[in-house]
Amino acid sequence: MNDLDDRFLTRNGLAARQLAVLLLHHEPDTRLPRVRDFAQELGCGNGTVQAALQLLEEAGAILTTARGHLGTFLVRSDRTVLWRLSGLGTLLAAMPLPYSRRYEGLATGLRSAFEEAGAPFAITFMRGAGARTAALMEGKVDLVVLSRFAADQLIAEHPVELVADLGPATYVGAHGMLVRHGADLSAPGLRVAIDHASEDLRMLVERVFADRDDVEWREASYMQLRDLFDRDEVDATVWNLDEAHDRLGLGVDVLPLGDEVTRELALRNSSAAVICRSEGAKALAAVRASLDLSTVTRLQSEVLRGERVPSY
């Protein structure tokens, strides 16, 4: 195996690594492009492509067969070996801090689904969709997990693409309005907590209080929220109830959001989305095609029900 690894450092080996990326897009029992088509795409000679294909076969990454005038067909491929030989490395995804069982289940499901798709996968945790997006644009991470609500905003403004939408209740279970017990929501000067590190919560709380010009905004994170309510420094906010669960005292009431906001949440805000940089989308396209999203939601549900220990 050491001799084979050395051969992947040669010119033919470089072509084999580039070819491995292209072959990630091909399913078994499908016809491969002609050698000269591969050569044109890789910018090398036909002989180099043939040598590269042979290297990949010797490594156990692929098995091909010639079918006369029909061309060469891919009999099988080992996506894990192809990914390793391609040099794409481990995919690093940035997720919210795993402070809720739902996020732990999401991390568990994503890790399993990506690894089943043949892509080595690791997770780093960062608070705030803005910070995660900045890390993506700077090339520090390959993927970002955030709500579909925030993802749509970023796709419209930045060169990023959607890798997966996991559906309602995969990112958060529900949002609600948190109100200090006894507070008058119609009173002028209502003190409303807002977290600008979270695009979702910022947009939601501003939307709920959009018709109020007398609100006093108070910057706060979820870790500060209980103390702010206890010290009578905040009257109300809109928050992710997964975060608020068991973190607030008896002096806080939870009220439902209005129908319009609730519909928006059901469609986009509660859904977990995975995005990548547009320039990296080609390599991820093969993973996306093989990604079994049902694995993510199934494992997340098992973690939420306490039937599986989180593993990420």
PDB file of C-alpha atoms in Angstrom, residues 44-270:
ATOM      1  CA  CYS A  44      -3.881  16.018 -19.755  1.00  0.00           C
ATOM      2  CA  GLY A  45      -3.248  13.277 -22.319  1.00  0.00           C
ATOM      3  CA  ASN A  46      -5.288  10.149 -22.972  1.00  0.00           C
ATOM      4  CA  GLY A  47      -2.465   7.947 -21.691  1.00  0.00           C
ATOM      5  CA  THR A  48      -2.394   9.819 -18.397  1.00  0.00           C
ATOM      6  CA  VAL A  49      -6.130   9.271 -17.928  1.00  0.00           C
ATOM      7  CA  GLN A  50      -5.788   5.557 -18.683  1.00  0.00           C
ATOM      8  CA  ALA A  51      -2.940   5.273 -16.161  1.00  0.00           C
ATOM      9  CA  ALA A  52      -5.005   7.194 -13.602  1.00  0.00           C
ATOM     10  CA  LEU A  53      -7.971   4.858 -14.058  1.00  0.00           C
ATOM     11  CA  GLN A  54      -5.663   1.888 -13.557  1.00  0.00           C
ATOM     12  CA  LEU A  55      -4.297   3.406 -10.339  1.00  0.00           C
ATOM     13  CA  LEU A  56      -7.817   3.890  -8.991  1.00  0.00           C
ATOM     14  CA  GLU A  57      -8.708   0.293  -9.830  1.00  0.00           C
ATOM     15  CA  GLU A  58      -5.559  -1.004  -8.110  1.00  0.00           C
ATOM     16  CA  ALA A  59      -6.472   1.046  -5.026  1.00  0.00           C
ATOM     17  CA  GLY A  60      -9.885  -0.605  -4.865  1.00  0.00           C
ATOM     18  CA  ALA A  61     -11.665   2.698  -5.493  1.00  0.00           C
ATOM     19  CA  ILE A  62     -13.428   1.583  -8.683  1.00  0.00           C
ATOM     20  CA  LEU A  63     -14.080  -1.400 -10.895  1.00  0.00           C
ATOM     21  CA  THR A  64     -14.818  -0.818 -14.583  1.00  0.00           C
ATOM     22  CA  THR A  65     -15.662  -2.996 -17.534  1.00  0.00           C
ATOM     23  CA  ALA A  66     -15.501  -2.392 -21.277  1.00  0.00           C
ATOM     24  CA  ARG A  67     -18.680  -3.189 -23.215  1.00  0.00           C
ATOM     25  CA  GLY A  68     -17.493  -2.850 -26.767  1.00  0.00           C
ATOM     26  CA  HIS A  69     -19.109  -0.070 -28.769  1.00  0.00           C
ATOM     27  CA  LEU A  70     -21.237   0.841 -25.698  1.00  0.00           C
ATOM     28  CA  GLY A  71     -18.154   2.197 -23.939  1.00  0.00           C
ATOM     29  CA  THR A  72     -16.682   1.695 -20.475  1.00  0.00           C
ATOM     30  CA  PHE A  73     -19.039   1.203 -17.543  1.00  0.00           C
ATOM     31  CA  LEU A  74     -18.504   1.740 -13.830  1.00  0.00           C
ATOM     32  CA  VAL A  75     -19.294  -1.604 -12.179  1.00  0.00           C
ATOM     33  CA  ARG A  76     -18.834  -0.391  -8.605  1.00  0.00           C
ATOM     34  CA  SER A  77     -17.085   2.313  -6.603  1.00  0.00           C
ATOM     35  CA  ASP A  78     -16.001   2.727  -3.006  1.00  0.00           C
ATOM     36  CA  ARG A  79     -16.932   6.290  -2.202  1.00  0.00           C
ATOM     37  CA  THR A  80     -14.861   6.335   0.974  1.00  0.00           C
ATOM     38  CA  VAL A  81     -11.702   5.386  -0.934  1.00  0.00           C
ATOM     39  CA  LEU A  82     -12.513   7.803  -3.767  1.00  0.00           C
ATOM     40  CA  TRP A  83     -12.962  10.636  -1.282  1.00  0.00           C
ATOM     41  CA  ARG A  84      -9.686   9.819   0.472  1.00  0.00           C
ATOM     42  CA  LEU A  85      -7.734   9.617  -2.761  1.00  0.00           C
ATOM     43  CA  SER A  86      -9.284  12.825  -4.086  1.00  0.00           C
ATOM     44  CA  GLY A  87      -7.519  14.812  -1.377  1.00  0.00           C
ATOM     45  CA  LEU A  88     -10.741  16.621  -0.430  1.00  0.00           C
ATOM     46  CA  GLY A  89     -10.058  15.839   3.225  1.00  0.00           C
ATOM     47  CA  THR A  90     -12.522  15.934   6.098  1.00  0.00           C
ATOM     48  CA  LEU A  91     -15.587  18.120   5.703  1.00  0.00           C
ATOM     49  CA  LEU A  92     -15.831  20.562   8.602  1.00  0.00           C
ATOM     50  CA  ALA A  93     -19.303  21.823   9.443  1.00  0.00           C
ATOM     51  CA  ALA A  94     -20.126  24.719  11.777  1.00  0.00           C
ATOM     52  CA  MET A  95     -23.230  24.241  13.931  1.00  0.00           C
ATOM     53  CA  PRO A  96     -24.918  26.128  16.769  1.00  0.00           C
ATOM     54  CA  LEU A  97     -23.766  25.278  20.287  1.00  0.00           C
ATOM     55  CA  PRO A  98     -25.285  21.912  21.293  1.00  0.00           C
ATOM     56  CA  TYR A  99     -27.241  23.261  24.262  1.00  0.00           C
ATOM     57  CA  SER A 100     -30.489  21.490  23.354  1.00  0.00           C
ATOM     58  CA  ARG A 101     -31.339  17.838  22.784  1.00  0.00           C
ATOM     59  CA  ARG A 102     -32.595  18.809  19.315  1.00  0.00           C
ATOM     60  CA  TYR A 103     -29.175  20.184  18.273  1.00  0.00           C
ATOM     61  CA  GLU A 104     -27.434  17.132  19.737  1.00  0.00           C
ATOM     62  CA  GLY A 105     -29.713  14.916  17.672  1.00  0.00           C
ATOM     63  CA  LEU A 106     -29.090  17.021  14.578  1.00  0.00           C
ATOM     64  CA  ALA A 107     -25.313  16.739  15.015  1.00  0.00           C
ATOM     65  CA  THR A 108     -25.597  12.985  15.548  1.00  0.00           C
ATOM     66  CA  GLY A 109     -27.717  12.523  12.419  1.00  0.00           C
ATOM     67  CA  LEU A 110     -25.588  14.736  10.184  1.00  0.00           C
ATOM     68  CA  ARG A 111     -22.381  12.986  11.155  1.00  0.00           C
ATOM     69  CA  SER A 112     -23.858   9.563  10.411  1.00  0.00           C
ATOM     70  CA  ALA A 113     -25.462  10.628   7.109  1.00  0.00           C
ATOM     71  CA  PHE A 114     -22.278  12.221   5.733  1.00  0.00           C
ATOM     72  CA  GLU A 115     -20.117   9.290   6.749  1.00  0.00           C
ATOM     73  CA  GLU A 116     -22.602   6.858   5.156  1.00  0.00           C
ATOM     74  CA  ALA A 117     -22.272   8.966   1.976  1.00  0.00           C
ATOM     75  CA  GLY A 118     -18.530   8.284   2.046  1.00  0.00           C
ATOM     76  CA  ALA A 119     -17.408  11.731   3.212  1.00  0.00           C
ATOM     77  CA  PRO A 120     -15.318  12.098   6.400  1.00  0.00           C
ATOM     78  CA  PHE A 121     -17.154  14.612   8.562  1.00  0.00           C
ATOM     79  CA  ALA A 122     -16.353  16.715  11.626  1.00  0.00           C
ATOM     80  CA  ILE A 123     -18.252  19.405  13.507  1.00  0.00           C
ATOM     81  CA  THR A 124     -17.197  22.641  15.144  1.00  0.00           C
ATOM     82  CA  PHE A 125     -19.639  24.628  17.253  1.00  0.00           C
ATOM     83  CA  MET A 126     -20.059  28.391  16.896  1.00  0.00           C
ATOM     84  CA  ARG A 127     -22.699  30.671  18.359  1.00  0.00           C
ATOM     85  CA  GLY A 128     -24.516  32.913  15.889  1.00  0.00           C
ATOM     86  CA  ALA A 129     -25.374  32.367  12.223  1.00  0.00           C
ATOM     87  CA  GLY A 130     -23.329  35.472  11.359  1.00  0.00           C
ATOM     88  CA  ALA A 131     -20.163  34.039  12.898  1.00  0.00           C
ATOM     89  CA  ARG A 132     -20.705  30.685  11.191  1.00  0.00           C
ATOM     90  CA  THR A 133     -21.285  32.352   7.828  1.00  0.00           C
ATOM     91  CA  ALA A 134     -18.127  34.454   8.209  1.00  0.00           C
ATOM     92  CA  ALA A 135     -16.145  31.271   8.881  1.00  0.00           C
ATOM     93  CA  LEU A 136     -17.634  29.721   5.728  1.00  0.00           C
ATOM     94  CA  MET A 137     -16.790  32.703   3.523  1.00  0.00           C
ATOM     95  CA  GLU A 138     -13.240  32.827   4.933  1.00  0.00           C
ATOM     96  CA  GLY A 139     -12.725  29.160   4.096  1.00  0.00           C
ATOM     97  CA  LYS A 140     -12.360  28.080   7.725  1.00  0.00           C
ATOM     98  CA  VAL A 141     -15.248  25.611   7.435  1.00  0.00           C
ATOM     99  CA  ASP A 142     -16.789  23.761   4.489  1.00  0.00           C
ATOM    100  CA  LEU A 143     -20.418  23.696   5.601  1.00  0.00           C
ATOM    101  CA  VAL A 144     -22.697  25.715   7.846  1.00  0.00           C
ATOM    102  CA  VAL A 145     -25.846  24.556   9.617  1.00  0.00           C
ATOM    103  CA  LEU A 146     -28.497  27.192  10.252  1.00  0.00           C
ATOM    104  CA  SER A 147     -32.215  27.700   9.786  1.00  0.00           C
ATOM    105  CA  ARG A 148     -33.713  27.702   6.286  1.00  0.00           C
ATOM    106  CA  PHE A 149     -35.009  31.173   7.125  1.00  0.00           C
ATOM    107  CA  ALA A 150     -31.456  32.488   7.582  1.00  0.00           C
ATOM    108  CA  ALA A 151     -30.106  30.352   4.730  1.00  0.00           C
ATOM    109  CA  ASP A 152     -32.468  31.968   2.227  1.00  0.00           C
ATOM    110  CA  GLN A 153     -31.212  35.399   3.259  1.00  0.00           C
ATOM    111  CA  LEU A 154     -27.573  34.363   2.864  1.00  0.00           C
ATOM    112  CA  ILE A 155     -28.118  32.664  -0.503  1.00  0.00           C
ATOM    113  CA  ALA A 156     -29.622  35.906  -1.807  1.00  0.00           C
ATOM    114  CA  GLU A 157     -26.671  37.981  -0.576  1.00  0.00           C
ATOM    115  CA  HIS A 158     -23.562  35.756  -0.825  1.00  0.00           C
ATOM    116  CA  PRO A 159     -22.022  33.134  -3.166  1.00  0.00           C
ATOM    117  CA  VAL A 160     -23.363  30.200  -1.155  1.00  0.00           C
ATOM    118  CA  GLU A 161     -25.595  27.279  -2.119  1.00  0.00           C
ATOM    119  CA  LEU A 162     -28.063  25.015  -0.377  1.00  0.00           C
ATOM    120  CA  VAL A 163     -26.777  21.488   0.275  1.00  0.00           C
ATOM    121  CA  ALA A 164     -29.786  20.172   2.201  1.00  0.00           C
ATOM    122  CA  ASP A 165     -33.073  21.203   3.794  1.00  0.00           C
ATOM    123  CA  LEU A 166     -34.020  18.793   6.568  1.00  0.00           C
ATOM    124  CA  GLY A 167     -37.617  19.901   7.011  1.00  0.00           C
ATOM    125  CA  PRO A 168     -39.769  21.419   9.808  1.00  0.00           C
ATOM    126  CA  ALA A 169     -38.800  20.992  13.466  1.00  0.00           C
ATOM    127  CA  THR A 170     -35.247  19.845  12.684  1.00  0.00           C
ATOM    128  CA  TYR A 171     -33.645  23.151  13.719  1.00  0.00           C
ATOM    129  CA  VAL A 172     -36.010  24.301  16.463  1.00  0.00           C
ATOM    130  CA  GLY A 173     -39.228  22.880  17.815  1.00  0.00           C
ATOM    131  CA  ALA A 174     -41.076  26.154  18.257  1.00  0.00           C
ATOM    132  CA  HIS A 175     -40.710  29.823  19.097  1.00  0.00           C
ATOM    133  CA  GLY A 176     -42.818  31.757  21.527  1.00  0.00           C
ATOM    134  CA  MET A 177     -43.118  35.152  23.120  1.00  0.00           C
ATOM    135  CA  LEU A 178     -41.606  35.270  26.602  1.00  0.00           C
ATOM    136  CA  VAL A 179     -43.249  37.860  28.848  1.00  0.00           C
ATOM    137  CA  ARG A 180     -42.322  38.864  32.391  1.00  0.00           C
ATOM    138  CA  HIS A 181     -45.224  37.933  34.638  1.00  0.00           C
ATOM    139  CA  GLY A 182     -47.382  41.010  35.195  1.00  0.00           C
ATOM    140  CA  ALA A 183     -45.814  43.035  32.371  1.00  0.00           C
ATOM    141  CA  ASP A 184     -48.188  45.128  30.233  1.00  0.00           C
ATOM    142  CA  LEU A 185     -47.318  44.498  26.581  1.00  0.00           C
ATOM    143  CA  SER A 186     -49.175  47.639  25.517  1.00  0.00           C
ATOM    144  CA  ALA A 187     -47.274  49.910  27.907  1.00  0.00           C
ATOM    145  CA  PRO A 188     -44.891  52.443  26.311  1.00  0.00           C
ATOM    146  CA  GLY A 189     -41.186  51.826  26.746  1.00  0.00           C
ATOM    147  CA  LEU A 190     -41.534  48.037  26.704  1.00  0.00           C
ATOM    148  CA  ARG A 191     -38.081  46.556  27.289  1.00  0.00           C
ATOM    149  CA  VAL A 192     -37.498  43.849  24.667  1.00  0.00           C
ATOM    150  CA  ALA A 193     -34.486  41.516  24.621  1.00  0.00           C
ATOM    151  CA  ILE A 194     -32.816  41.005  21.235  1.00  0.00           C
ATOM    152  CA  ASP A 195     -29.819  38.907  20.198  1.00  0.00           C
ATOM    153  CA  HIS A 196     -28.078  40.353  17.140  1.00  0.00           C
ATOM    154  CA  ALA A 197     -25.762  37.324  17.003  1.00  0.00           C
ATOM    155  CA  SER A 198     -28.760  35.256  15.894  1.00  0.00           C
ATOM    156  CA  GLU A 199     -30.230  36.313  12.554  1.00  0.00           C
ATOM    157  CA  ASP A 200     -33.322  34.173  13.157  1.00  0.00           C
ATOM    158  CA  LEU A 201     -34.195  35.662  16.507  1.00  0.00           C
ATOM    159  CA  ARG A 202     -33.326  39.209  15.462  1.00  0.00           C
ATOM    160  CA  MET A 203     -35.609  39.065  12.430  1.00  0.00           C
ATOM    161  CA  LEU A 204     -38.412  37.419  14.373  1.00  0.00           C
ATOM    162  CA  VAL A 205     -38.416  39.771  17.335  1.00  0.00           C
ATOM    163  CA  GLU A 206     -38.218  42.809  15.048  1.00  0.00           C
ATOM    164  CA  ARG A 207     -41.096  41.428  13.023  1.00  0.00           C
ATOM    165  CA  VAL A 208     -43.288  40.779  16.068  1.00  0.00           C
ATOM    166  CA  PHE A 209     -42.709  44.305  17.396  1.00  0.00           C
ATOM    167  CA  ALA A 210     -42.593  45.979  13.963  1.00  0.00           C
ATOM    168  CA  ASP A 211     -45.553  48.246  14.714  1.00  0.00           C
ATOM    169  CA  ARG A 212     -43.983  49.621  17.909  1.00  0.00           C
ATOM    170  CA  ASP A 213     -41.756  52.697  17.827  1.00  0.00           C
ATOM    171  CA  ASP A 214     -41.552  52.992  21.611  1.00  0.00           C
ATOM    172  CA  VAL A 215     -39.690  49.744  22.319  1.00  0.00           C
ATOM    173  CA  GLU A 216     -36.453  49.848  24.314  1.00  0.00           C
ATOM    174  CA  TRP A 217     -34.161  47.183  22.855  1.00  0.00           C
ATOM    175  CA  ARG A 218     -31.922  45.284  25.300  1.00  0.00           C
ATOM    176  CA  GLU A 219     -29.070  43.199  23.865  1.00  0.00           C
ATOM    177  CA  ALA A 220     -29.054  39.708  25.390  1.00  0.00           C
ATOM    178  CA  SER A 221     -27.932  36.139  24.774  1.00  0.00           C
ATOM    179  CA  TYR A 222     -29.863  33.071  25.875  1.00  0.00           C
ATOM    180  CA  MET A 223     -27.413  32.588  28.765  1.00  0.00           C
ATOM    181  CA  GLN A 224     -28.318  36.018  30.186  1.00  0.00           C
ATOM    182  CA  LEU A 225     -32.055  35.770  29.688  1.00  0.00           C
ATOM    183  CA  ARG A 226     -33.092  34.265  33.015  1.00  0.00           C
ATOM    184  CA  ASP A 227     -31.038  36.786  35.025  1.00  0.00           C
ATOM    185  CA  LEU A 228     -32.467  39.696  33.027  1.00  0.00           C
ATOM    186  CA  PHE A 229     -36.026  38.583  33.718  1.00  0.00           C
ATOM    187  CA  ASP A 230     -35.257  37.855  37.376  1.00  0.00           C
ATOM    188  CA  ARG A 231     -33.735  41.327  37.847  1.00  0.00           C
ATOM    189  CA  ASP A 232     -36.724  42.968  36.163  1.00  0.00           C
ATOM    190  CA  GLU A 233     -34.519  44.371  33.387  1.00  0.00           C
ATOM    191  CA  VAL A 234     -36.477  42.861  30.481  1.00  0.00           C
ATOM    192  CA  ASP A 235     -40.216  42.706  29.851  1.00  0.00           C
ATOM    193  CA  ALA A 236     -40.508  40.524  26.765  1.00  0.00           C
ATOM    194  CA  THR A 237     -38.790  38.830  23.850  1.00  0.00           C
ATOM    195  CA  VAL A 238     -39.280  36.177  21.184  1.00  0.00           C
ATOM    196  CA  TRP A 239     -37.130  33.122  21.730  1.00  0.00           C
ATOM    197  CA  ASN A 240     -36.429  29.570  20.689  1.00  0.00           C
ATOM    198  CA  LEU A 241     -38.323  27.473  23.232  1.00  0.00           C
ATOM    199  CA  ASP A 242     -35.735  24.695  22.984  1.00  0.00           C
ATOM    200  CA  GLU A 243     -33.264  27.187  24.481  1.00  0.00           C
ATOM    201  CA  ALA A 244     -35.702  28.644  26.984  1.00  0.00           C
ATOM    202  CA  HIS A 245     -36.775  25.253  28.333  1.00  0.00           C
ATOM    203  CA  ASP A 246     -35.631  24.832  31.954  1.00  0.00           C
ATOM    204  CA  ARG A 247     -33.696  28.119  31.743  1.00  0.00           C
ATOM    205  CA  LEU A 248     -36.416  30.507  32.879  1.00  0.00           C
ATOM    206  CA  GLY A 249     -37.954  30.982  36.307  1.00  0.00           C
ATOM    207  CA  LEU A 250     -41.600  30.946  37.332  1.00  0.00           C
ATOM    208  CA  GLY A 251     -41.928  34.673  36.669  1.00  0.00           C
ATOM    209  CA  VAL A 252     -41.957  34.290  32.885  1.00  0.00           C
ATOM    210  CA  ASP A 253     -45.045  33.490  30.814  1.00  0.00           C
ATOM    211  CA  VAL A 254     -44.876  31.878  27.371  1.00  0.00           C
ATOM    212  CA  LEU A 255     -47.368  33.158  24.807  1.00  0.00           C
ATOM    213  CA  PRO A 256     -47.994  31.831  21.275  1.00  0.00           C
ATOM    214  CA  LEU A 257     -46.951  33.890  18.277  1.00  0.00           C
ATOM    215  CA  GLY A 258     -49.472  35.223  15.775  1.00  0.00           C
ATOM    216  CA  ASP A 259     -50.727  33.095  12.899  1.00  0.00           C
ATOM    217  CA  GLU A 260     -48.680  34.854  10.228  1.00  0.00           C
ATOM    218  CA  VAL A 261     -45.446  34.448  12.161  1.00  0.00           C
ATOM    219  CA  THR A 262     -46.314  30.857  13.051  1.00  0.00           C
ATOM    220  CA  ARG A 263     -46.807  29.934   9.394  1.00  0.00           C
ATOM    221  CA  GLU A 264     -43.446  31.464   8.499  1.00  0.00           C
ATOM    222  CA  LEU A 265     -41.786  29.480  11.273  1.00  0.00           C
ATOM    223  CA  ALA A 266     -43.401  26.219  10.231  1.00  0.00           C
ATOM    224  CA  LEU A 267     -42.122  26.617   6.689  1.00  0.00           C
ATOM    225  CA  ARG A 268     -38.626  28.017   7.088  1.00  0.00           C
ATOM    226  CA  ASN A 269     -37.499  29.002  10.558  1.00  0.00           C
ATOM    227  CA  SER A 270     -37.843  25.618  12.211  1.00  0.00           C
TER     228      SER A 270
END
